[in-house]
Amino acid sequence: GTVPGHPGSKGKSRSASPDRAGSPDRGQSLITTEQNEPNRSVDPFTDWKSTVVDVGQMSLLQLTIRSHEGQRKVQDSMALERRRFKTIDMKAKLDEELFDMRLMHCPSGIALTKARDRKDTRWKTRSWKPTEKVVEKKQEMKSAWNHFGVNLSENPSMKELKRRFKEVQAKDPAKLEMDRREELDKRAQAEEARKKAMEQQRAILRANLGFG
């Protein structure tokens, strides 16, 4: 009989191509579905193109496990590391440290730690009150920014505050006068360098022409 999806088939229409359905992540095979059933909508060549990895982009571990010898080498290294951890690292730690690790890193310990942190945060929010000096400093900062048209109650970002400060600084009369003087100094230095270079060229011409 005819194969569904084949050009000569009279049954089901041709299924969508992988490119039309959305390209998969590199390294994920399309030959089998999540239920490990054959996916007949994908041909082996398309699956190979989607799963192949460039050798030049492989990590050292990926390059090593390409051969049977490399796989054995990685397994031996992992076994040695496991034995070293059990025989040396574990024995070097005190019983209190191991107890704290088991207690704080188990699921119930992690949940307890997060709950305690949330409780501490709520308590600090309710209990902490700024001192009079802190309040005065905040008020001074607020008044200073309000003078330049910035409302701190709107919680502007640090980037916005820096931008506004640069704008204010650029309009400051003292800053403008300083920039003007610096520009005049640069022009005077450039003119002095030009005159000096011209005088040196004249001296060279006089010496070549024999005018002494």
PDB file of C-alpha atoms in Angstrom:
ATOM      1  CA  GLY A   1       0.000   0.000   0.000  1.00  0.00           C
ATOM      2  CA  THR A   2       0.983   3.644  -0.141  1.00  0.00           C
ATOM      3  CA  VAL A   3       2.820   5.392   2.712  1.00  0.00           C
ATOM      4  CA  PRO A   4       0.969   8.298   4.417  1.00  0.00           C
ATOM      5  CA  GLY A   5       2.651  11.570   3.551  1.00  0.00           C
ATOM      6  CA  HIS A   6       4.288  10.173   0.359  1.00  0.00           C
ATOM      7  CA  PRO A   7       3.692  12.155  -2.852  1.00  0.00           C
ATOM      8  CA  GLY A   8       1.794   9.173  -4.271  1.00  0.00           C
ATOM      9  CA  SER A   9      -0.325   8.670  -1.190  1.00  0.00           C
ATOM     10  CA  LYS A  10      -4.084   9.066  -1.349  1.00  0.00           C
ATOM     11  CA  GLY A  11      -4.425   9.134   2.418  1.00  0.00           C
ATOM     12  CA  LYS A  12      -3.152  11.763   4.828  1.00  0.00           C
ATOM     13  CA  SER A  13      -1.526  14.904   3.489  1.00  0.00           C
ATOM     14  CA  ARG A  14       2.205  15.496   3.845  1.00  0.00           C
ATOM     15  CA  SER A  15       3.119  16.437   7.412  1.00  0.00           C
ATOM     16  CA  ALA A  16       4.794  19.719   8.210  1.00  0.00           C
ATOM     17  CA  SER A  17       8.565  19.907   7.919  1.00  0.00           C
ATOM     18  CA  PRO A  18      10.690  20.521  11.034  1.00  0.00           C
ATOM     19  CA  ASP A  19      11.622  24.008   9.803  1.00  0.00           C
ATOM     20  CA  ARG A  20       7.955  24.892   9.473  1.00  0.00           C
ATOM     21  CA  ALA A  21       7.085  23.489  12.871  1.00  0.00           C
ATOM     22  CA  GLY A  22       9.930  25.307  14.557  1.00  0.00           C
ATOM     23  CA  SER A  23      13.593  24.371  14.724  1.00  0.00           C
ATOM     24  CA  PRO A  24      14.603  22.292  17.791  1.00  0.00           C
ATOM     25  CA  ASP A  25      17.431  22.965  20.170  1.00  0.00           C
ATOM     26  CA  ARG A  26      20.827  21.813  18.956  1.00  0.00           C
ATOM     27  CA  GLY A  27      21.563  18.308  20.214  1.00  0.00           C
ATOM     28  CA  GLN A  28      17.918  17.260  20.693  1.00  0.00           C
ATOM     29  CA  SER A  29      16.883  14.387  18.443  1.00  0.00           C
ATOM     30  CA  LEU A  30      13.572  14.425  16.612  1.00  0.00           C
ATOM     31  CA  ILE A  31      13.575  10.745  15.634  1.00  0.00           C
ATOM     32  CA  THR A  32      11.699   9.807  18.821  1.00  0.00           C
ATOM     33  CA  THR A  33       8.986  11.700  20.676  1.00  0.00           C
ATOM     34  CA  GLU A  34       8.719  12.292  24.415  1.00  0.00           C
ATOM     35  CA  GLN A  35       6.963   8.903  24.673  1.00  0.00           C
ATOM     36  CA  ASN A  36       9.952   7.247  22.911  1.00  0.00           C
ATOM     37  CA  GLU A  37       7.767   6.494  19.921  1.00  0.00           C
ATOM     38  CA  PRO A  38       9.055   6.803  16.331  1.00  0.00           C
ATOM     39  CA  ASN A  39       8.473  10.238  14.843  1.00  0.00           C
ATOM     40  CA  ARG A  40       7.778   9.491  11.179  1.00  0.00           C
ATOM     41  CA  SER A  41       7.486  13.163  10.259  1.00  0.00           C
ATOM     42  CA  VAL A  42      11.289  13.576  10.476  1.00  0.00           C
ATOM     43  CA  ASP A  43      13.760  11.932   8.162  1.00  0.00           C
ATOM     44  CA  PRO A  44      17.172  10.773   9.495  1.00  0.00           C
ATOM     45  CA  PHE A  45      19.097  13.400   7.500  1.00  0.00           C
ATOM     46  CA  THR A  46      17.154  16.283   9.054  1.00  0.00           C
ATOM     47  CA  ASP A  47      17.602  14.743  12.495  1.00  0.00           C
ATOM     48  CA  TRP A  48      21.360  14.425  11.939  1.00  0.00           C
ATOM     49  CA  LYS A  49      21.635  18.096  10.894  1.00  0.00           C
ATOM     50  CA  SER A  50      19.781  19.183  14.036  1.00  0.00           C
ATOM     51  CA  THR A  51      21.825  17.062  16.458  1.00  0.00           C
ATOM     52  CA  VAL A  52      25.345  17.292  15.044  1.00  0.00           C
ATOM     53  CA  VAL A  53      27.747  19.449  17.083  1.00  0.00           C
ATOM     54  CA  ASP A  54      30.733  21.279  15.615  1.00  0.00           C
ATOM     55  CA  VAL A  55      33.954  19.701  16.890  1.00  0.00           C
ATOM     56  CA  GLY A  56      35.560  23.113  17.151  1.00  0.00           C
ATOM     57  CA  GLN A  57      32.895  24.189  19.647  1.00  0.00           C
ATOM     58  CA  MET A  58      33.069  21.094  21.857  1.00  0.00           C
ATOM     59  CA  SER A  59      34.336  21.281  25.416  1.00  0.00           C
ATOM     60  CA  LEU A  60      37.282  19.216  26.625  1.00  0.00           C
ATOM     61  CA  LEU A  61      34.909  16.727  28.260  1.00  0.00           C
ATOM     62  CA  GLN A  62      32.882  16.326  25.058  1.00  0.00           C
ATOM     63  CA  LEU A  63      36.031  15.729  23.045  1.00  0.00           C
ATOM     64  CA  THR A  64      37.311  13.198  25.587  1.00  0.00           C
ATOM     65  CA  ILE A  65      34.186  11.020  25.716  1.00  0.00           C
ATOM     66  CA  ARG A  66      34.016  10.629  21.934  1.00  0.00           C
ATOM     67  CA  SER A  67      36.148   7.491  22.209  1.00  0.00           C
ATOM     68  CA  HIS A  68      35.803   4.423  24.439  1.00  0.00           C
ATOM     69  CA  GLU A  69      39.229   5.093  25.911  1.00  0.00           C
ATOM     70  CA  GLY A  70      38.184   8.651  26.781  1.00  0.00           C
ATOM     71  CA  GLN A  71      34.974   7.427  28.410  1.00  0.00           C
ATOM     72  CA  ARG A  72      36.937   5.007  30.590  1.00  0.00           C
ATOM     73  CA  LYS A  73      39.338   7.802  31.494  1.00  0.00           C
ATOM     74  CA  VAL A  74      36.473  10.068  32.601  1.00  0.00           C
ATOM     75  CA  GLN A  75      34.848   7.241  34.580  1.00  0.00           C
ATOM     76  CA  ASP A  76      38.126   6.456  36.358  1.00  0.00           C
ATOM     77  CA  SER A  77      38.618  10.142  37.183  1.00  0.00           C
ATOM     78  CA  MET A  78      35.109  10.425  38.618  1.00  0.00           C
ATOM     79  CA  ALA A  79      35.579   7.239  40.658  1.00  0.00           C
ATOM     80  CA  LEU A  80      38.881   8.558  42.048  1.00  0.00           C
ATOM     81  CA  GLU A  81      37.276  11.866  42.950  1.00  0.00           C
ATOM     82  CA  ARG A  82      34.420  10.041  44.690  1.00  0.00           C
ATOM     83  CA  ARG A  83      36.831   7.907  46.739  1.00  0.00           C
ATOM     84  CA  ARG A  84      38.909  10.956  47.662  1.00  0.00           C
ATOM     85  CA  PHE A  85      35.792  12.781  48.856  1.00  0.00           C
ATOM     86  CA  LYS A  86      34.652   9.830  51.011  1.00  0.00           C
ATOM     87  CA  THR A  87      38.046   8.939  52.504  1.00  0.00           C
ATOM     88  CA  ILE A  88      39.685  12.383  52.883  1.00  0.00           C
ATOM     89  CA  ASP A  89      37.283  15.317  52.542  1.00  0.00           C
ATOM     90  CA  MET A  90      34.501  13.832  54.639  1.00  0.00           C
ATOM     91  CA  LYS A  91      36.844  12.774  57.447  1.00  0.00           C
ATOM     92  CA  ALA A  92      38.481  16.212  57.527  1.00  0.00           C
ATOM     93  CA  LYS A  93      35.199  17.851  58.526  1.00  0.00           C
ATOM     94  CA  LEU A  94      33.917  17.976  62.097  1.00  0.00           C
ATOM     95  CA  ASP A  95      30.707  16.290  63.139  1.00  0.00           C
ATOM     96  CA  GLU A  96      29.147  19.708  63.833  1.00  0.00           C
ATOM     97  CA  GLU A  97      29.899  20.853  60.288  1.00  0.00           C
ATOM     98  CA  LEU A  98      28.397  17.730  58.764  1.00  0.00           C
ATOM     99  CA  PHE A  99      25.325  18.085  60.977  1.00  0.00           C
ATOM    100  CA  ASP A 100      24.827  21.707  59.909  1.00  0.00           C
ATOM    101  CA  MET A 101      25.264  20.753  56.249  1.00  0.00           C
ATOM    102  CA  ARG A 102      22.699  17.953  56.470  1.00  0.00           C
ATOM    103  CA  LEU A 103      20.301  20.168  58.396  1.00  0.00           C
ATOM    104  CA  MET A 104      20.548  23.319  56.282  1.00  0.00           C
ATOM    105  CA  HIS A 105      20.739  21.708  52.820  1.00  0.00           C
ATOM    106  CA  CYS A 106      17.953  19.172  53.068  1.00  0.00           C
ATOM    107  CA  PRO A 107      14.562  20.205  51.582  1.00  0.00           C
ATOM    108  CA  SER A 108      13.034  21.003  54.970  1.00  0.00           C
ATOM    109  CA  GLY A 109      16.144  22.925  56.049  1.00  0.00           C
ATOM    110  CA  ILE A 110      16.139  25.033  52.887  1.00  0.00           C
ATOM    111  CA  ALA A 111      12.444  25.822  53.342  1.00  0.00           C
ATOM    112  CA  LEU A 112      13.049  26.724  56.998  1.00  0.00           C
ATOM    113  CA  THR A 113      15.933  29.039  56.076  1.00  0.00           C
ATOM    114  CA  LYS A 114      13.850  30.877  53.454  1.00  0.00           C
ATOM    115  CA  ALA A 115      10.963  31.276  55.897  1.00  0.00           C
ATOM    116  CA  ARG A 116      13.319  32.643  58.553  1.00  0.00           C
ATOM    117  CA  ASP A 117      14.836  35.117  56.098  1.00  0.00           C
ATOM    118  CA  ARG A 118      11.386  36.361  55.098  1.00  0.00           C
ATOM    119  CA  LYS A 119      10.424  36.736  58.752  1.00  0.00           C
ATOM    120  CA  ASP A 120      13.606  38.684  59.513  1.00  0.00           C
ATOM    121  CA  THR A 121      12.986  40.977  56.544  1.00  0.00           C
ATOM    122  CA  ARG A 122       9.434  41.730  57.697  1.00  0.00           C
ATOM    123  CA  TRP A 123      10.651  42.393  61.231  1.00  0.00           C
ATOM    124  CA  LYS A 124      13.350  44.793  60.034  1.00  0.00           C
ATOM    125  CA  THR A 125      10.842  46.629  57.862  1.00  0.00           C
ATOM    126  CA  ARG A 126       8.454  47.128  60.775  1.00  0.00           C
ATOM    127  CA  SER A 127      10.985  47.753  63.522  1.00  0.00           C
ATOM    128  CA  TRP A 128      13.721  49.790  61.891  1.00  0.00           C
ATOM    129  CA  LYS A 129      13.244  53.531  62.122  1.00  0.00           C
ATOM    130  CA  PRO A 130      15.716  56.019  60.625  1.00  0.00           C
ATOM    131  CA  THR A 131      17.550  58.316  62.995  1.00  0.00           C
ATOM    132  CA  GLU A 132      17.047  62.066  62.997  1.00  0.00           C
ATOM    133  CA  LYS A 133      20.353  62.563  61.202  1.00  0.00           C
ATOM    134  CA  VAL A 134      19.331  60.169  58.431  1.00  0.00           C
ATOM    135  CA  VAL A 135      15.983  61.944  58.031  1.00  0.00           C
ATOM    136  CA  GLU A 136      17.694  65.343  57.792  1.00  0.00           C
ATOM    137  CA  LYS A 137      20.164  64.059  55.218  1.00  0.00           C
ATOM    138  CA  LYS A 138      17.355  62.636  53.081  1.00  0.00           C
ATOM    139  CA  GLN A 139      15.456  65.903  53.319  1.00  0.00           C
ATOM    140  CA  GLU A 140      18.527  67.900  52.266  1.00  0.00           C
ATOM    141  CA  MET A 141      19.075  65.598  49.296  1.00  0.00           C
ATOM    142  CA  LYS A 142      15.406  65.859  48.318  1.00  0.00           C
ATOM    143  CA  SER A 143      15.471  69.656  48.513  1.00  0.00           C
ATOM    144  CA  ALA A 144      18.673  69.818  46.444  1.00  0.00           C
ATOM    145  CA  TRP A 145      17.220  67.692  43.657  1.00  0.00           C
ATOM    146  CA  ASN A 146      13.878  69.539  43.770  1.00  0.00           C
ATOM    147  CA  HIS A 147      15.781  72.757  43.108  1.00  0.00           C
ATOM    148  CA  PHE A 148      16.832  71.283  39.758  1.00  0.00           C
ATOM    149  CA  GLY A 149      13.444  69.809  38.886  1.00  0.00           C
ATOM    150  CA  VAL A 150      13.988  66.223  40.042  1.00  0.00           C
ATOM    151  CA  ASN A 151      11.385  64.609  42.304  1.00  0.00           C
ATOM    152  CA  LEU A 152      12.978  61.845  44.381  1.00  0.00           C
ATOM    153  CA  SER A 153       9.569  60.563  45.455  1.00  0.00           C
ATOM    154  CA  GLU A 154       9.191  59.167  41.924  1.00  0.00           C
ATOM    155  CA  ASN A 155      12.176  56.875  42.605  1.00  0.00           C
ATOM    156  CA  PRO A 156      14.280  57.832  39.571  1.00  0.00           C
ATOM    157  CA  SER A 157      17.019  55.426  38.563  1.00  0.00           C
ATOM    158  CA  MET A 158      20.690  56.147  39.190  1.00  0.00           C
ATOM    159  CA  LYS A 159      21.182  56.508  35.437  1.00  0.00           C
ATOM    160  CA  GLU A 160      18.509  59.219  35.316  1.00  0.00           C
ATOM    161  CA  LEU A 161      20.042  61.045  38.300  1.00  0.00           C
ATOM    162  CA  LYS A 162      23.480  61.010  36.667  1.00  0.00           C
ATOM    163  CA  ARG A 163      22.038  62.322  33.422  1.00  0.00           C
ATOM    164  CA  ARG A 164      20.238  65.137  35.210  1.00  0.00           C
ATOM    165  CA  PHE A 165      23.365  66.010  37.208  1.00  0.00           C
ATOM    166  CA  LYS A 166      25.407  66.294  34.008  1.00  0.00           C
ATOM    167  CA  GLU A 167      22.769  68.570  32.517  1.00  0.00           C
ATOM    168  CA  VAL A 168      22.776  70.777  35.615  1.00  0.00           C
ATOM    169  CA  GLN A 169      26.558  70.850  35.732  1.00  0.00           C
ATOM    170  CA  ALA A 170      26.734  71.805  32.043  1.00  0.00           C
ATOM    171  CA  LYS A 171      24.489  74.846  32.726  1.00  0.00           C
ATOM    172  CA  ASP A 172      26.385  75.999  35.812  1.00  0.00           C
ATOM    173  CA  PRO A 173      27.818  79.537  35.214  1.00  0.00           C
ATOM    174  CA  ALA A 174      31.037  78.703  37.014  1.00  0.00           C
ATOM    175  CA  LYS A 175      31.465  75.550  34.914  1.00  0.00           C
ATOM    176  CA  LEU A 176      30.713  77.477  31.729  1.00  0.00           C
ATOM    177  CA  GLU A 177      33.293  80.121  32.633  1.00  0.00           C
ATOM    178  CA  MET A 178      35.871  77.437  33.403  1.00  0.00           C
ATOM    179  CA  ASP A 179      35.215  75.723  30.070  1.00  0.00           C
ATOM    180  CA  ARG A 180      35.537  79.069  28.264  1.00  0.00           C
ATOM    181  CA  ARG A 181      38.894  79.772  29.890  1.00  0.00           C
ATOM    182  CA  GLU A 182      40.154  76.292  29.106  1.00  0.00           C
ATOM    183  CA  GLU A 183      39.142  76.759  25.470  1.00  0.00           C
ATOM    184  CA  LEU A 184      40.974  80.109  25.321  1.00  0.00           C
ATOM    185  CA  ASP A 185      44.067  78.551  26.860  1.00  0.00           C
ATOM    186  CA  LYS A 186      43.997  75.755  24.276  1.00  0.00           C
ATOM    187  CA  ARG A 187      43.683  78.243  21.440  1.00  0.00           C
ATOM    188  CA  ALA A 188      46.555  80.341  22.826  1.00  0.00           C
ATOM    189  CA  GLN A 189      48.769  77.269  23.142  1.00  0.00           C
ATOM    190  CA  ALA A 190      47.908  76.174  19.618  1.00  0.00           C
ATOM    191  CA  GLU A 191      48.707  79.649  18.262  1.00  0.00           C
ATOM    192  CA  GLU A 192      51.999  79.712  20.156  1.00  0.00           C
ATOM    193  CA  ALA A 193      52.946  76.294  18.775  1.00  0.00           C
ATOM    194  CA  ARG A 194      52.046  77.467  15.248  1.00  0.00           C
ATOM    195  CA  LYS A 195      54.214  80.582  15.565  1.00  0.00           C
ATOM    196  CA  LYS A 196      57.116  78.542  16.915  1.00  0.00           C
ATOM    197  CA  ALA A 197      56.881  76.055  14.047  1.00  0.00           C
ATOM    198  CA  MET A 198      56.734  78.906  11.527  1.00  0.00           C
ATOM    199  CA  GLU A 199      59.816  80.517  13.045  1.00  0.00           C
ATOM    200  CA  GLN A 200      61.718  77.235  12.850  1.00  0.00           C
ATOM    201  CA  GLN A 201      60.808  76.862   9.148  1.00  0.00           C
ATOM    202  CA  ARG A 202      61.975  80.401   8.450  1.00  0.00           C
ATOM    203  CA  ALA A 203      65.279  79.736  10.189  1.00  0.00           C
ATOM    204  CA  ILE A 204      65.791  76.630   8.020  1.00  0.00           C
ATOM    205  CA  LEU A 205      65.071  78.616   4.834  1.00  0.00           C
ATOM    206  CA  ARG A 206      67.435  81.421   5.834  1.00  0.00           C
ATOM    207  CA  ALA A 207      70.213  78.923   6.531  1.00  0.00           C
ATOM    208  CA  ASN A 208      69.679  77.176   3.160  1.00  0.00           C
ATOM    209  CA  LEU A 209      69.656  80.467   1.260  1.00  0.00           C
ATOM    210  CA  GLY A 210      72.760  81.690   3.020  1.00  0.00           C
ATOM    211  CA  PHE A 211      71.215  84.699   4.650  1.00  0.00           C
ATOM    212  CA  GLY A 212      72.742  83.775   7.983  1.00  0.00           C
TER     213      GLY A 212
END
